[in-house]
Coordinates of N, CA and C in Angstrom, one line a residue:
X1 N -18.8 12.7 20.6 CA -18.8 12.7 22.1 C -17.4 13.2 22.6
X2 N -17.5 14.0 23.6 CA -16.3 14.6 24.2 C -15.8 13.7 25.4
X3 N -14.7 13.0 25.2 CA -14.3 12.1 26.2 C -14.0 12.8 27.6
X4 N -13.3 13.9 27.5 CA -13.0 14.6 28.8 C -14.2 15.1 29.5
X5 N -15.2 15.6 28.8 CA -16.5 16.0 29.4 C -17.2 14.8 30.0
X6 N -17.2 13.7 29.3 CA -17.8 12.5 29.8 C -17.2 12.0 31.0
X7 N -15.8 12.0 31.1 CA -15.1 11.6 32.2 C -15.4 12.5 33.4
X8 N -15.4 13.8 33.2 CA -15.6 14.8 34.2 C -17.1 14.7 34.8
X9 N -18.0 14.5 33.9 CA -19.4 14.3 34.3 C -19.5 13.0 35.1
X10 N -18.9 12.0 34.7 CA -18.9 10.7 35.5 C -18.4 10.9 36.9
X11 N -17.2 11.5 37.0 CA -16.6 11.7 38.3 C -17.4 12.7 39.2
X12 N -17.9 13.7 38.6 CA -18.8 14.7 39.4 C -20.1 14.0 39.9
X13 N -20.7 13.2 39.0 CA -21.9 12.5 39.4 C -21.6 11.5 40.5
X14 N -20.6 10.7 40.4 CA -20.2 9.7 41.4 C -19.9 10.4 42.8
X15 N -19.0 11.4 42.7 CA -18.7 12.1 44.0 C -19.9 12.8 44.5
X16 N -20.6 13.5 43.6 CA -21.8 14.2 44.1 C -22.8 13.3 44.7
X17 N -23.0 12.1 44.2 CA -23.9 11.1 44.7 C -23.5 10.7 46.1
X18 N -22.2 10.5 46.3 CA -21.7 10.1 47.7 C -21.9 11.3 48.7
X19 N -21.6 12.5 48.2 CA -21.7 13.7 49.1 C -23.2 13.9 49.5
X20 N -24.1 13.8 48.5 CA -25.5 14.0 48.8 C -26.0 12.9 49.7
X21 N -25.6 11.6 49.5 CA -26.0 10.6 50.4 C -25.5 10.8 51.8
X22 N -24.2 11.2 51.9 CA -23.7 11.5 53.2 C -24.4 12.7 53.9
X23 N -24.8 13.7 53.2 CA -25.6 14.8 53.7 C -26.9 14.3 54.2
X24 N -27.5 13.4 53.5 CA -28.8 12.8 53.9 C -28.7 12.0 55.2
X25 N -27.6 11.3 55.3 CA -27.4 10.5 56.5 C -27.2 11.4 57.7
X26 N -26.5 12.5 57.5 CA -26.2 13.4 58.6 C -27.3 14.4 58.8
X27 N -28.4 14.3 58.0 CA -29.6 15.2 58.1 C -29.2 16.6 57.8
X28 N -28.3 16.8 56.9 CA -27.8 18.1 56.4 C -28.2 18.4 55.0
X29 N -28.9 17.5 54.3 CA -29.3 17.6 52.9 C -30.2 18.8 52.7
X30 N -29.9 19.7 51.8 CA -30.7 20.8 51.4 C -30.9 20.9 49.9
X31 N -32.1 20.8 49.4 CA -32.3 20.8 48.0 C -31.7 22.0 47.3
X32 N -31.9 23.2 47.9 CA -31.4 24.4 47.3 C -29.8 24.4 47.2
X33 N -29.2 23.7 48.1 CA -27.7 23.6 48.0 C -27.2 22.7 46.9
X34 N -28.0 21.7 46.6 CA -27.7 20.7 45.6 C -28.1 21.2 44.2
X35 N -29.1 22.0 44.1 CA -29.6 22.4 42.8 C -28.6 23.0 41.8
X36 N -27.7 23.8 42.2 CA -26.7 24.3 41.2 C -25.8 23.2 40.7
X37 N -25.5 22.2 41.5 CA -24.8 21.0 41.0 C -25.6 20.3 39.9
X38 N -26.8 20.1 40.2 CA -27.7 19.3 39.3 C -27.9 20.1 38.0
X39 N -28.0 21.4 38.0 CA -28.2 22.2 36.8 C -26.9 22.2 36.0
X40 N -25.7 22.2 36.7 CA -24.4 22.2 36.0 C -24.3 20.8 35.3
X41 N -24.6 19.8 35.9 CA -24.5 18.4 35.3 C -25.5 18.3 34.1
X42 N -26.7 18.8 34.3 CA -27.6 18.8 33.2 C -27.1 19.5 32.0
X43 N -26.5 20.7 32.2 CA -26.0 21.5 31.1 C -24.8 20.7 30.4
X44 N -24.0 20.0 31.2 CA -22.9 19.2 30.6 C -23.5 18.1 29.8
X45 N -24.6 17.5 30.3 CA -25.2 16.4 29.5 C -25.9 16.8 28.2
X46 N -26.5 18.0 28.3 CA -27.1 18.6 27.0 C -26.0 18.9 26.0
X47 N -24.9 19.5 26.5 CA -23.7 19.8 25.6 C -23.2 18.5 25.0
X48 N -23.1 17.4 25.8 CA -22.6 16.1 25.4 C -23.5 15.6 24.3
X49 N -24.8 15.7 24.5 CA -25.8 15.2 23.6 C -25.7 15.9 22.3
X50 N -25.5 17.2 22.3 CA -25.3 18.0 21.1 C -24.1 17.5 20.3
X51 N -23.0 17.4 21.0 CA -21.8 16.9 20.3 C -21.9 15.5 19.8
X52 N -22.6 14.7 20.6 CA -22.9 13.3 20.2 C -23.7 13.2 18.9
X53 N -24.7 14.0 18.8 CA -25.6 14.0 17.6 C -24.8 14.5 16.4
X54 N -24.0 15.6 16.6 CA -23.2 16.2 15.5 C -22.2 15.1 15.1
X55 N -21.6 14.4 16.0 CA -20.6 13.4 15.6 C -21.3 12.3 14.7
X56 N -22.5 11.9 15.1 CA -23.2 10.9 14.3 C -23.6 11.4 12.9
X57 N -24.0 12.7 12.9 CA -24.4 13.3 11.6 C -23.1 13.4 10.7
X58 N -22.0 13.6 11.3 CA -20.7 13.7 10.5 C -20.2 12.3 10.1
X59 N -20.9 11.3 10.5 CA -20.4 10.0 10.0 C -19.9 9.0 11.0
X60 N -19.9 9.3 12.3 CA -19.4 8.3 13.3 C -20.4 7.2 13.3
X61 N -19.9 6.0 13.1 CA -20.7 4.8 13.1 C -20.7 4.1 14.4
X62 N -21.8 3.6 14.9 CA -21.9 2.9 16.1 C -22.4 1.5 15.8
X63 N -21.9 0.5 16.5 CA -22.3 -0.9 16.3 C -23.8 -1.1 16.8
X64 N -24.1 -0.4 17.9 CA -25.5 -0.5 18.5 C -26.1 0.9 18.6
X65 N -26.6 1.4 17.5 CA -27.1 2.8 17.5 C -28.3 2.9 18.5
X66 N -29.2 1.9 18.5 CA -30.4 2.0 19.3 C -30.0 2.0 20.8
X67 N -29.1 1.2 21.2 CA -28.6 1.2 22.6 C -28.0 2.5 23.0
X68 N -27.2 3.0 22.1 CA -26.5 4.3 22.4 C -27.6 5.4 22.5
X69 N -28.6 5.4 21.6 CA -29.6 6.4 21.6 C -30.4 6.3 22.9
X70 N -30.6 5.1 23.4 CA -31.4 4.9 24.7 C -30.6 5.5 25.8
X71 N -29.3 5.2 25.9 CA -28.5 5.8 26.9 C -28.4 7.3 26.8
X72 N -28.3 7.9 25.6 CA -28.3 9.3 25.4 C -29.6 9.9 25.9
X73 N -30.8 9.3 25.6 CA -32.0 9.8 26.0 C -32.2 9.7 27.5
X74 N -31.8 8.6 28.1 CA -31.9 8.5 29.5 C -31.0 9.5 30.3
X75 N -29.8 9.8 29.7 CA -29.0 10.8 30.4 C -29.6 12.1 30.5
X76 N -30.5 12.5 29.5 CA -31.1 13.8 29.5 C -32.4 13.8 30.3
X77 N -32.9 12.6 30.7 CA -34.2 12.6 31.4 C -34.1 12.3 32.9
X78 N -33.0 11.7 33.3 CA -32.9 11.3 34.7 C -33.0 12.5 35.7
X79 N -32.2 13.6 35.5 CA -32.3 14.7 36.4 C -33.6 15.5 36.4
X80 N -34.1 15.8 35.3 CA -35.5 16.4 35.3 C -36.5 15.5 36.0
X81 N -36.4 14.2 35.8 CA -37.4 13.3 36.5 C -37.2 13.4 38.0
X82 N -35.9 13.5 38.5 CA -35.7 13.6 39.9 C -36.1 15.0 40.4
X83 N -36.2 16.0 39.6 CA -36.7 17.3 40.0 C -38.1 17.4 40.4
X84 N -38.8 16.3 40.6 CA -40.2 16.3 41.0 C -40.3 16.7 42.4
X85 N -41.5 16.9 42.9 CA -41.7 17.5 44.2 C -41.1 16.6 45.3
X86 N -41.1 15.3 45.2 CA -40.6 14.5 46.3 C -39.1 14.7 46.5
X87 N -38.3 15.0 45.4 CA -36.9 15.3 45.6 C -36.6 16.7 46.1
X88 N -37.6 17.6 46.0 CA -37.4 19.0 46.4 C -37.5 19.2 47.9
X89 N -37.8 18.1 48.6 CA -37.9 18.2 50.1 C -36.5 18.2 50.6
X90 N -36.3 18.5 51.9 CA -35.0 18.5 52.5 C -34.8 17.3 53.4
X91 N -35.5 16.2 53.1 CA -35.5 15.0 54.0 C -34.5 14.0 53.5
X92 N -34.3 13.0 54.3 CA -33.4 11.9 54.0 C -33.7 11.2 52.7
X93 N -35.0 10.9 52.5 CA -35.3 10.1 51.3 C -35.1 10.9 50.1
X94 N -35.3 12.2 50.1 CA -35.0 13.0 49.0 C -33.5 13.0 48.6
X95 N -32.7 13.0 49.7 CA -31.2 12.8 49.5 C -30.9 11.5 48.8
X96 N -31.5 10.4 49.3 CA -31.3 9.1 48.7 C -31.7 9.1 47.2
X97 N -32.9 9.7 46.9 CA -33.4 9.8 45.5 C -32.4 10.5 44.6
X98 N -31.9 11.6 45.1 CA -30.9 12.4 44.3 C -29.6 11.6 44.2
X99 N -29.1 11.0 45.2 CA -27.9 10.3 45.2 C -27.9 9.1 44.3
X100 N -29.1 8.4 44.3 CA -29.2 7.2 43.4 C -29.2 7.7 41.9
X101 N -29.9 8.8 41.7 CA -30.0 9.4 40.3 C -28.6 9.8 39.8
X102 N -27.8 10.4 40.7 CA -26.4 10.8 40.3 C -25.5 9.6 40.0
X103 N -25.6 8.6 40.8 CA -24.8 7.4 40.6 C -25.3 6.7 39.3
X104 N -26.6 6.6 39.1 CA -27.1 6.1 37.9 C -26.6 6.8 36.7
X105 N -26.6 8.2 36.8 CA -26.1 9.0 35.7 C -24.6 8.7 35.4
X106 N -23.8 8.5 36.4 CA -22.4 8.1 36.2 C -22.3 6.8 35.4
X107 N -23.1 5.8 35.7 CA -23.1 4.6 35.0 C -23.6 4.8 33.6
X108 N -24.7 5.6 33.4 CA -25.2 5.8 32.1 C -24.1 6.5 31.2
X109 N -23.4 7.5 31.7 CA -22.4 8.2 30.9 C -21.3 7.2 30.6
X110 N -20.9 6.4 31.5 CA -19.8 5.4 31.2 C -20.3 4.4 30.0
X111 N -21.6 4.0 30.1 CA -22.1 3.2 29.1 C -22.2 3.9 27.7
X112 N -22.5 5.2 27.8 CA -22.6 6.0 26.6 C -21.2 6.0 25.9
X113 N -20.2 6.2 26.8 CA -18.8 6.2 26.2 C -18.4 4.9 25.6
X114 N -18.9 3.8 26.3 CA -18.6 2.5 25.7 C -19.2 2.2 24.4
X115 N -20.5 2.6 24.3 CA -21.2 2.4 23.0 C -20.7 3.3 21.9
X116 N -20.2 4.5 22.3 CA -19.7 5.4 21.4 C -18.4 4.9 20.7
X117 N -17.5 4.3 21.5 CA -16.2 3.8 21.1 C -16.4 2.6 20.1
X118 N -17.4 1.8 20.3 CA -17.6 0.6 19.5 C -18.1 1.1 18.1
X119 N -17.3 0.8 17.1 CA -17.7 1.2 15.7 C -18.0 0.0 14.9
X120 N -19.0 0.1 14.1 CA -19.4 -1.0 13.2 C -18.3 -1.2 12.1
X121 N -18.0 -2.4 11.8 CA -17.0 -2.9 11.0 C -16.9 -2.4 9.6

């Protein structure tokens, strides 16, 4: 796992979630404007997943492998799940959906970092 990438992803997700929520409140949310951010975040998450798996193959031991795997899988699924038709509208509720997904991703990435750092004895 790359700590700097995880930290950057967490910060971008948290700030992006707040910005998207603010845009939704002000009725300025546009799906097409947010899409490049979401694609960039997903690329970072895929890269993180690749390095994560490589680290485990090379021998990094985790105390809770199943929990870490669940967080890893969830990190890869959240944004594609949000990319459904309901989030592609330009309305307030679409902004709320995307904002919640981004904040949830920030939490998931922090939890992934936490479970990565814990090594089995």
